[in-house]
Tab-separated table of C-alpha atoms and ligand atoms in Angstrom:
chain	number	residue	atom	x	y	z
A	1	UNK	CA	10.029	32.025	44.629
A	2	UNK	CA	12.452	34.631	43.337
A	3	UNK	CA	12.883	37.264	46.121
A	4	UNK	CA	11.488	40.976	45.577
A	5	UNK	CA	14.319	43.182	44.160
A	6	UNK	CA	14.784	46.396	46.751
A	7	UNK	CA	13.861	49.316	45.714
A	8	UNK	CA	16.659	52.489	44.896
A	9	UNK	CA	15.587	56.024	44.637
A	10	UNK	CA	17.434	59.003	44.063
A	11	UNK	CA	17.126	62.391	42.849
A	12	UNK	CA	19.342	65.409	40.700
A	13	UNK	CA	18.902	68.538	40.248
A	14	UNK	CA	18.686	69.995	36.866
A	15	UNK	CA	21.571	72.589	36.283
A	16	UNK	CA	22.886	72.440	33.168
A	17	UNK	CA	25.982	70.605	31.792
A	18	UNK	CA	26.392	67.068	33.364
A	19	UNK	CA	30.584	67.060	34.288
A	20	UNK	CA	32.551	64.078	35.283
A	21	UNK	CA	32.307	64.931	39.265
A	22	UNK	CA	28.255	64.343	38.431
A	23	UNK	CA	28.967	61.483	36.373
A	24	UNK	CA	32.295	59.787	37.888
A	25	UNK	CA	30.713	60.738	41.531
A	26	UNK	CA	27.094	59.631	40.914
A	27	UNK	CA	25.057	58.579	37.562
A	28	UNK	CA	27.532	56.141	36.792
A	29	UNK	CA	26.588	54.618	39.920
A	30	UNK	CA	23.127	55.055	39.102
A	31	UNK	CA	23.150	53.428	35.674
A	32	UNK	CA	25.226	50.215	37.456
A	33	UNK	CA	22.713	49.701	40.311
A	34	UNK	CA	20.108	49.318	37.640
A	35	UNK	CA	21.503	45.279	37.060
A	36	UNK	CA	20.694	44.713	41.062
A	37	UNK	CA	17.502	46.914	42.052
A	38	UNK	CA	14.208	48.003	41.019
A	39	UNK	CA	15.357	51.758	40.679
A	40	UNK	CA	13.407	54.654	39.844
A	41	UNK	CA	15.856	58.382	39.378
A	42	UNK	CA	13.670	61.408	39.144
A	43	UNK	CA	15.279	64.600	37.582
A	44	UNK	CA	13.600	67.200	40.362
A	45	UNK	CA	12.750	70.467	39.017
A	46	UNK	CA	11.043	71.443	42.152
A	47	UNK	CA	14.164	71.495	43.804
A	48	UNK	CA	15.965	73.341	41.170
A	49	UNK	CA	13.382	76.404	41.682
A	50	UNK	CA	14.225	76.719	45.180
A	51	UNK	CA	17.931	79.103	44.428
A	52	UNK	CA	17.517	82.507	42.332
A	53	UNK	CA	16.971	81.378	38.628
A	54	UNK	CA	16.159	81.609	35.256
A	55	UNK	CA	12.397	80.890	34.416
A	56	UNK	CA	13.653	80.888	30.977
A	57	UNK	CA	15.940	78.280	31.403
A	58	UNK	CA	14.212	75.714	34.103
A	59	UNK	CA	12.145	73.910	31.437
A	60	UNK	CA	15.312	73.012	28.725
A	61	UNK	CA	17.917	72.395	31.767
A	62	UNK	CA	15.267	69.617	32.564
A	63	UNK	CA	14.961	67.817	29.113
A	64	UNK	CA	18.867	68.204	28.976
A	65	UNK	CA	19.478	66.655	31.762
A	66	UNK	CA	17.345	64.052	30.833
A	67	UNK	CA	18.614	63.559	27.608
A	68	UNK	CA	21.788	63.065	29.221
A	69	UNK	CA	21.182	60.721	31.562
A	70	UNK	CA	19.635	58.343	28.807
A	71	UNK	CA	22.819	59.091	27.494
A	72	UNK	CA	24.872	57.644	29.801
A	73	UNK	CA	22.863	54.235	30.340
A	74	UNK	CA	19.947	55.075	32.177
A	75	UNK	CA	16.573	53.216	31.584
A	76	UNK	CA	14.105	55.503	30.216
A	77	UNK	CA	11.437	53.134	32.208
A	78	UNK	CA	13.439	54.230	35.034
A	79	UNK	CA	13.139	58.134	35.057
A	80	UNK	CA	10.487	60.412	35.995
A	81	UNK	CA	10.574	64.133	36.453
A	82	UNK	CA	9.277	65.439	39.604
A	83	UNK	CA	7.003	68.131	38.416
A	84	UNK	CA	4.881	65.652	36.118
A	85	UNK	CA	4.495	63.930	39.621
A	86	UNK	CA	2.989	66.659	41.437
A	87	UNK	CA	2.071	64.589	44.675
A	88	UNK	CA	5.518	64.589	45.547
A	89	UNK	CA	4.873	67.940	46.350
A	90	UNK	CA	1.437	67.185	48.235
A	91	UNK	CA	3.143	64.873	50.339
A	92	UNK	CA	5.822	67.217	51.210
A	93	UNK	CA	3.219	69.674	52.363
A	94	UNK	CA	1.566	67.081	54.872
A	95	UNK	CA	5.199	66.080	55.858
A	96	UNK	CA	5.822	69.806	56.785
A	97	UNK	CA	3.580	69.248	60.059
A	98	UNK	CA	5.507	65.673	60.514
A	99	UNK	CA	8.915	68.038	60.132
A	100	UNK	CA	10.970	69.210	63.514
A	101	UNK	CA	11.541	73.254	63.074
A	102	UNK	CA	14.376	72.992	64.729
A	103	UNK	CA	15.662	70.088	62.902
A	104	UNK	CA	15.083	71.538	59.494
A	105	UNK	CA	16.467	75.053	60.951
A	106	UNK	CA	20.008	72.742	61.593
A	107	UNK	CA	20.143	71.308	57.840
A	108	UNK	CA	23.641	72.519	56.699
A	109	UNK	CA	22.841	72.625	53.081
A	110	UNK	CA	20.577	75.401	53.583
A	111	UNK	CA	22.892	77.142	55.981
A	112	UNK	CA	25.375	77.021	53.436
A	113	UNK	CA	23.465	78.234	50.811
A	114	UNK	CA	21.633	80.460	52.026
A	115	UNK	CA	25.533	82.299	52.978
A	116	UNK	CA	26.743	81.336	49.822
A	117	UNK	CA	27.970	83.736	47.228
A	118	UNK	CA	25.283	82.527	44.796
A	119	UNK	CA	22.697	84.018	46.453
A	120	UNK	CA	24.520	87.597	48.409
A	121	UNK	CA	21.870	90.226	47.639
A	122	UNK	CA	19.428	88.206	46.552
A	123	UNK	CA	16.314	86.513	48.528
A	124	UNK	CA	15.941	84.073	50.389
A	125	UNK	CA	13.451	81.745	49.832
A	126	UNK	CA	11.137	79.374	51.999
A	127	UNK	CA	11.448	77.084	49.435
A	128	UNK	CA	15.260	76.443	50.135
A	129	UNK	CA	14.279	76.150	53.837
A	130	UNK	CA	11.828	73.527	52.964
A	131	UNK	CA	13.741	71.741	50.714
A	132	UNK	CA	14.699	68.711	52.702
A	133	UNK	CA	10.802	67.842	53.783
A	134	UNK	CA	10.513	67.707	50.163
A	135	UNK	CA	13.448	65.720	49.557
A	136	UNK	CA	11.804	63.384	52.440
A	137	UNK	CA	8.631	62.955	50.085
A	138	UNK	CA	10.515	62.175	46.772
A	139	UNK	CA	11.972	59.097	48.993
A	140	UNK	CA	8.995	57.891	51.063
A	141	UNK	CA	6.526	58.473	48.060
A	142	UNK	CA	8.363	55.436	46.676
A	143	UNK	CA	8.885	53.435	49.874
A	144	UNK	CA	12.448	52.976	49.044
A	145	UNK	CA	14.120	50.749	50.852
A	146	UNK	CA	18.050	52.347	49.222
A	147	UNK	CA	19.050	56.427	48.501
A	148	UNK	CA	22.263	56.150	46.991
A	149	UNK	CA	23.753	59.765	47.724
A	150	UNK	CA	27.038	61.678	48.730
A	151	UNK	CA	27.785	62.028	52.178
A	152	UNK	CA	26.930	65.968	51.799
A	153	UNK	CA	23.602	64.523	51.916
A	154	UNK	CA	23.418	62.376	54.865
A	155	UNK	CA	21.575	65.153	56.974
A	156	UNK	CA	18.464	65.204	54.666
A	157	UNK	CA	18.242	60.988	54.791
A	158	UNK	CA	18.363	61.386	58.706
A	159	UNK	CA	15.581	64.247	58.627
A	160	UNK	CA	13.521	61.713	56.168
A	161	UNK	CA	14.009	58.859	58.743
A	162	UNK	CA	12.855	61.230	61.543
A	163	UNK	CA	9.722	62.485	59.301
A	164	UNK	CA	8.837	59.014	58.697
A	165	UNK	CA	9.377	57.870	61.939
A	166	UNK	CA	7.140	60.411	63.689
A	167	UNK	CA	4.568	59.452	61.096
A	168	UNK	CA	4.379	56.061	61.927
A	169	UNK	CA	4.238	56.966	65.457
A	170	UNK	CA	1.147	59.566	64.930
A	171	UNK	CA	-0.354	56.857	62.727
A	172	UNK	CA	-0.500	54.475	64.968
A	173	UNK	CA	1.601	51.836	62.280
A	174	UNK	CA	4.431	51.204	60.265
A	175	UNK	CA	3.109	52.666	57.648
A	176	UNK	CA	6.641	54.223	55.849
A	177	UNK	CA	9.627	52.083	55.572
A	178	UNK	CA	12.930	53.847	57.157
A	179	UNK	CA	15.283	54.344	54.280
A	180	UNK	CA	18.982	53.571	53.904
A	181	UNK	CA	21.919	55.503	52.284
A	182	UNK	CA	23.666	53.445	50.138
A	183	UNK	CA	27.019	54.647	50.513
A	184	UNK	CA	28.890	53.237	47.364
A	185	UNK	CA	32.485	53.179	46.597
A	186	UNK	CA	32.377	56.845	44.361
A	187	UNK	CA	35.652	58.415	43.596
A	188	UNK	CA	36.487	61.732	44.266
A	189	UNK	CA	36.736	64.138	41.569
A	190	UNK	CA	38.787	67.031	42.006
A	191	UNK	CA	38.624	70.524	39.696
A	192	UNK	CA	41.307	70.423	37.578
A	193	UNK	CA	41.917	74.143	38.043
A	194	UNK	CA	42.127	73.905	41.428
A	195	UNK	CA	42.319	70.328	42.765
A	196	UNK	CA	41.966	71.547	46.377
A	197	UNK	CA	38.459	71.590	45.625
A	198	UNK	CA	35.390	69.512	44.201
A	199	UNK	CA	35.146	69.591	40.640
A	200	UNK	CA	31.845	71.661	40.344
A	201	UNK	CA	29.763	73.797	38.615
A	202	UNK	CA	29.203	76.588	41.245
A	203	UNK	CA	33.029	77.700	40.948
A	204	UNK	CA	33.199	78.770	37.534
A	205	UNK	CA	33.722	77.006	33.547
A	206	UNK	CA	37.039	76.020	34.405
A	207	UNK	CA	36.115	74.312	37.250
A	208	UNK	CA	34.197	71.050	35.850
A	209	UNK	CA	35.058	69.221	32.761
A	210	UNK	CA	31.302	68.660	30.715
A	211	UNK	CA	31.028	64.823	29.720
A	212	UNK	CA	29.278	66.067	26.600
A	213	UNK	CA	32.298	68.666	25.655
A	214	UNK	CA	34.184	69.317	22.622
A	215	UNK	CA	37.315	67.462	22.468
A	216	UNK	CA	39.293	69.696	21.975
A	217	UNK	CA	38.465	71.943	25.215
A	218	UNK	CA	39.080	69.189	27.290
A	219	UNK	CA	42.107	68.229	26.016
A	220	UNK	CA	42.999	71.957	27.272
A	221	UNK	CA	41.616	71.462	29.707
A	222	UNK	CA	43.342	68.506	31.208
A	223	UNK	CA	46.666	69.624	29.427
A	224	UNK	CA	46.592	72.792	31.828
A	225	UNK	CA	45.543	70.673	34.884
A	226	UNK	CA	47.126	72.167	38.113
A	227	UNK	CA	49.839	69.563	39.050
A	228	UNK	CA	51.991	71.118	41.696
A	229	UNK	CA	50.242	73.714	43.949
A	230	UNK	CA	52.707	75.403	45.081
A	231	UNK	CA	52.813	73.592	48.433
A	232	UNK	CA	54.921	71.261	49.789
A	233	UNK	CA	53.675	68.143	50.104
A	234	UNK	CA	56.628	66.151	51.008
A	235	UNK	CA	56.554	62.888	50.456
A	236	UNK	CA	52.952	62.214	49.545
A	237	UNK	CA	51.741	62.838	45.987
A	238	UNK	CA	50.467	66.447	44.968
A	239	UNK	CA	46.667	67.203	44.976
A	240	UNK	CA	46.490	67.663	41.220
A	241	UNK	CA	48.402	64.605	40.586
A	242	UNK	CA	46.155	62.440	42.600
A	243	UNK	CA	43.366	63.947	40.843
A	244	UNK	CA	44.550	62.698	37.497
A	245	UNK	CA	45.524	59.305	38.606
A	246	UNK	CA	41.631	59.216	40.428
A	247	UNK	CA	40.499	60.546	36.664
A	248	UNK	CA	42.176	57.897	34.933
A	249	UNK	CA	41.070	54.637	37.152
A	250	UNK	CA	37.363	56.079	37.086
A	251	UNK	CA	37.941	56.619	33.322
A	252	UNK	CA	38.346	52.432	33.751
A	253	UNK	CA	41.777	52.992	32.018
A	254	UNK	CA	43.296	50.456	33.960
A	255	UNK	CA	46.572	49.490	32.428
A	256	UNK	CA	47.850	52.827	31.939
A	257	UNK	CA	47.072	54.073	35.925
A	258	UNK	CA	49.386	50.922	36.411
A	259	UNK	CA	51.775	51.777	34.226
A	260	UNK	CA	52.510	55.480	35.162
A	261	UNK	CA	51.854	54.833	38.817
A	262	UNK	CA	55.022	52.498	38.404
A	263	UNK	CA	56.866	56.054	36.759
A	264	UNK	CA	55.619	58.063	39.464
A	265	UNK	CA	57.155	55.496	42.138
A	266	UNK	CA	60.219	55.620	39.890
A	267	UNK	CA	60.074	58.934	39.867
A	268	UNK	CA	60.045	59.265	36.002
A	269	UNK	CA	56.877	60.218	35.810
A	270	UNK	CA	55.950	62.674	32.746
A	271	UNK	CA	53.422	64.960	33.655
A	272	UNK	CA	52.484	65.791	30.251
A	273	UNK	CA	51.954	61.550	29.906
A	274	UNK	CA	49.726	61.310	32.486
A	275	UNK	CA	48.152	64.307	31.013
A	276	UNK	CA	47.717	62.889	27.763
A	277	UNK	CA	46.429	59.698	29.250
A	278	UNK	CA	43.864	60.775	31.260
A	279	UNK	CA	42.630	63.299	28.438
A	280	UNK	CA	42.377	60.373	25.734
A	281	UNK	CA	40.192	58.361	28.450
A	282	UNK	CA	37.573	61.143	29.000
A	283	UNK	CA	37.711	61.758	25.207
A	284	UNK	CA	36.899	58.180	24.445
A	285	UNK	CA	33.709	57.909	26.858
A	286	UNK	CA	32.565	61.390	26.203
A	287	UNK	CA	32.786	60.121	22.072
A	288	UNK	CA	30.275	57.249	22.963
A	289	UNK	CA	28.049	59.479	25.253
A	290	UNK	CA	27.952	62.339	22.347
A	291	UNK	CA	26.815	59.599	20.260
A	292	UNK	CA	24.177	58.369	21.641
A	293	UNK	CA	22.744	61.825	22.967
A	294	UNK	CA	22.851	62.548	19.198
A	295	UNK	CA	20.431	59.531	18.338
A	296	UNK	CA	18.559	60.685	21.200
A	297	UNK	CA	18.462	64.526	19.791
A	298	UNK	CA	17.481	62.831	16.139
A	299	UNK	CA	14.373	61.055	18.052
A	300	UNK	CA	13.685	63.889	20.484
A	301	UNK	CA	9.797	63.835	19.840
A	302	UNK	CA	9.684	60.706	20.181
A	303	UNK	CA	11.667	60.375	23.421
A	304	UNK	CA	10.212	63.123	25.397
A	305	UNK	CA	7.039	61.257	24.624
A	306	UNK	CA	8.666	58.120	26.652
A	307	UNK	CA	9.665	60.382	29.808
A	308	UNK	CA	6.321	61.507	30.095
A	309	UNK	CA	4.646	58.153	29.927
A	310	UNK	CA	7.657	56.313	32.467
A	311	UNK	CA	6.759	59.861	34.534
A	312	UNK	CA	2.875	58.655	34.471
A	313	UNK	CA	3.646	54.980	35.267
A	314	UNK	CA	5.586	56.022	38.014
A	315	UNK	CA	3.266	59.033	39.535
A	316	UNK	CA	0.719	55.451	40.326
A	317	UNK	CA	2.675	54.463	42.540
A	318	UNK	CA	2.941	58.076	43.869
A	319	UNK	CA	-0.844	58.464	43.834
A	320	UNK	CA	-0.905	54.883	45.343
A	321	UNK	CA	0.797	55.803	48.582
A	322	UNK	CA	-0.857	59.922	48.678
A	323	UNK	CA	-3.851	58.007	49.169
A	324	UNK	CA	-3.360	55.839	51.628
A	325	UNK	CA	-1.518	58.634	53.385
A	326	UNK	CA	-4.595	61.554	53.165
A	327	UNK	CA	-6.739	58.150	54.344
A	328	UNK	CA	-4.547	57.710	57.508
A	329	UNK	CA	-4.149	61.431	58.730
A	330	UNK	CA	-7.510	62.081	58.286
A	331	UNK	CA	-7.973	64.574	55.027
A	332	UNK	CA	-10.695	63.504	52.632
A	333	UNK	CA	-9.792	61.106	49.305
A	334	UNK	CA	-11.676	61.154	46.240
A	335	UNK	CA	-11.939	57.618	44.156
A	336	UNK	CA	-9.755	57.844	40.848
B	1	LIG	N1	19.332	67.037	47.502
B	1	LIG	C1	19.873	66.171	46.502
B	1	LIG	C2	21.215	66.735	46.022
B	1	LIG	O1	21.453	67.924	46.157
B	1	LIG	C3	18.929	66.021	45.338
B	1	LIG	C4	17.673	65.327	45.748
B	1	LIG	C5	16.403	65.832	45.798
B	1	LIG	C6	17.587	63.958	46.145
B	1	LIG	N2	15.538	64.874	46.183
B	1	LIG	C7	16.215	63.719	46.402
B	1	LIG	C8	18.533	62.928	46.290
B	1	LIG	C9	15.769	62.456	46.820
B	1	LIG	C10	18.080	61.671	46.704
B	1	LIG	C11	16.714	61.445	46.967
B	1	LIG	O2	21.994	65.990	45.494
């Protein structure tokens, strides 16, 4: 008997351009663990309403992103998008009165953005205090068993344990299974700009590097990477440099990492080498990606038409578990 594959879940927000932190630091995780697990990726808009934005934007960011990810080498059987699987947020109402205030009060995501210059003057909403109970029902919805994620989000998989764990308890059975992180081996990408910090969108355009660019601006951009802050560092290599040399091994450009690794030990490294190197890698995967998001574009009826039907296969197993969960905590089901 060939064993049951495991089941992976995870979840992104959809903000606009997908850079090479996202893709370096996550999808292209997500597209290998496809060969090993029975995984299922939703793109949650939900989420995305939950910090000040644009209702006129929402809606494309979402098919972008999606685009994008099929892109890359996701499975379009694989991907759902969380609003055409509304129980997700049904279950994340029920899970509210399975949620710890004080618990969800501690979440540092929402501490931090609800302090973070993104949001000064603006409002506050309950929806970014909830937004971990709902994070908690994309991953039990599915039973998952694996939620690869960053360690930023470590918090919200303990407060999903937790929710499931007191629901089994009130229950009476072991109804949810407790879910895992799967921490993977994903490198850290640095902003070129400033390598001190994470390459990301929040800082600013010249802060992330889009894996869809022209070629052209990211040649620039990697040709005016930061390379010596300013501080010493003594013996140990320079922020920026280490950034590049993590940009070109995640960029699977193997040989020359070895190669100018051996300068840098040598000390005859040539910045503007390096530069070049790691700028022709990202060129030469963003060329493939651009591609084949530009079949996708030339087929875009046609594919949106496949999202929403993997989004409809999936929401069974969605309205699968909602009922067996209204059944056990007592609310009323109807048959369909
Ligand atoms: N909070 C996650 C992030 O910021 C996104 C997310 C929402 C998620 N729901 C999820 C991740 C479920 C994993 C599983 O990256």
């Amino acid at each position: 008997m060939t064993e049951k594959k495991k089941r992976v879940l995870s979840c992104i927000q959809p903000t606009g351009d997908m850079h090479f932190g996202n893709y370096f630091g996550a999808v292209k995780n997500w597209v290998d663990l496809q060969k090993e697990y029975d995984c299922t990726y939703g793109v949650v808009d939900y989420h995305a309403m939950t910090m000040p934005y644009d209702v006129k934007k929402l809606r494309n960011n979402t098919w972008e992103l999606l685009f994008n990810l099929l892109a890359v080498g996701i499975d379009v059987n694989n991907l759902f998008v969380q609003s055409l699987v509304p129980e997700h947020a049904e279950l994340g109402w029920i899970f509210n009165n399975f949620a710890s205030m004080g618990r969800v009060e501690n979440m540092t995501q929402y501490k931090d953005k609800s302090t973070s210059e993104n949001i000064k003057d603006k409002f506050i909403s309950v929806g970014l205090f909830d937004y971990p109970v709902l994070q908690a029902a994309d991953i039990l919805i599915y039973k998952a068993d694996f939620v690869p994620v960053g360690k930023d989000q470590s918090q919200h998989l303990e407060l999903t344990r937790e929710i499931a764990n007191r629901f089994n308890n009130q229950v009476g059975k072991e109804y949810f299974v407790l879910p895992d992180t799967l921490f993977t081996e994903t490198p850290n990408i640095r902003s070129t700009a400033d390598p001190t910090r994470k390459m990301s969108k929040s800082a600013g355009e010249k802060h992330y590097i889009n894996v869809f660019g022209d070629e052209d601006r990211i040649r620039k951009q990697i040709r005016s990477a930061v390379t010596d802050t300013g501080e010493k560092t003594g013996d140990e290599m320079s922020p920026g440099l280490v950034g590049l040399f993590t940009l070109l091994k995640a960029g699977g450009n193997m040989q020359a990492h070895s190669t100018l690794m051996e300068h840098y030990n040598a000390d005859v490294l040539k910045y503007v080498d390096l530069k070049d190197a790691v700028a022709e890698t990202l060129i030469a995967l963003s060329k493939t990606f651009k591609e084949n998001k530009s079949a996708i574009i030339a087929d875009k009826k046609n594919i949106k038409l496949q999202i929403k039907q993997s989004s409809e296969e999936i929401r069974k197993i969605a309205q699968s578990t909602l009922r067996e969960v209204k059944e056990l905590v007592g609310l009323l089901n109807v048959k369909f």
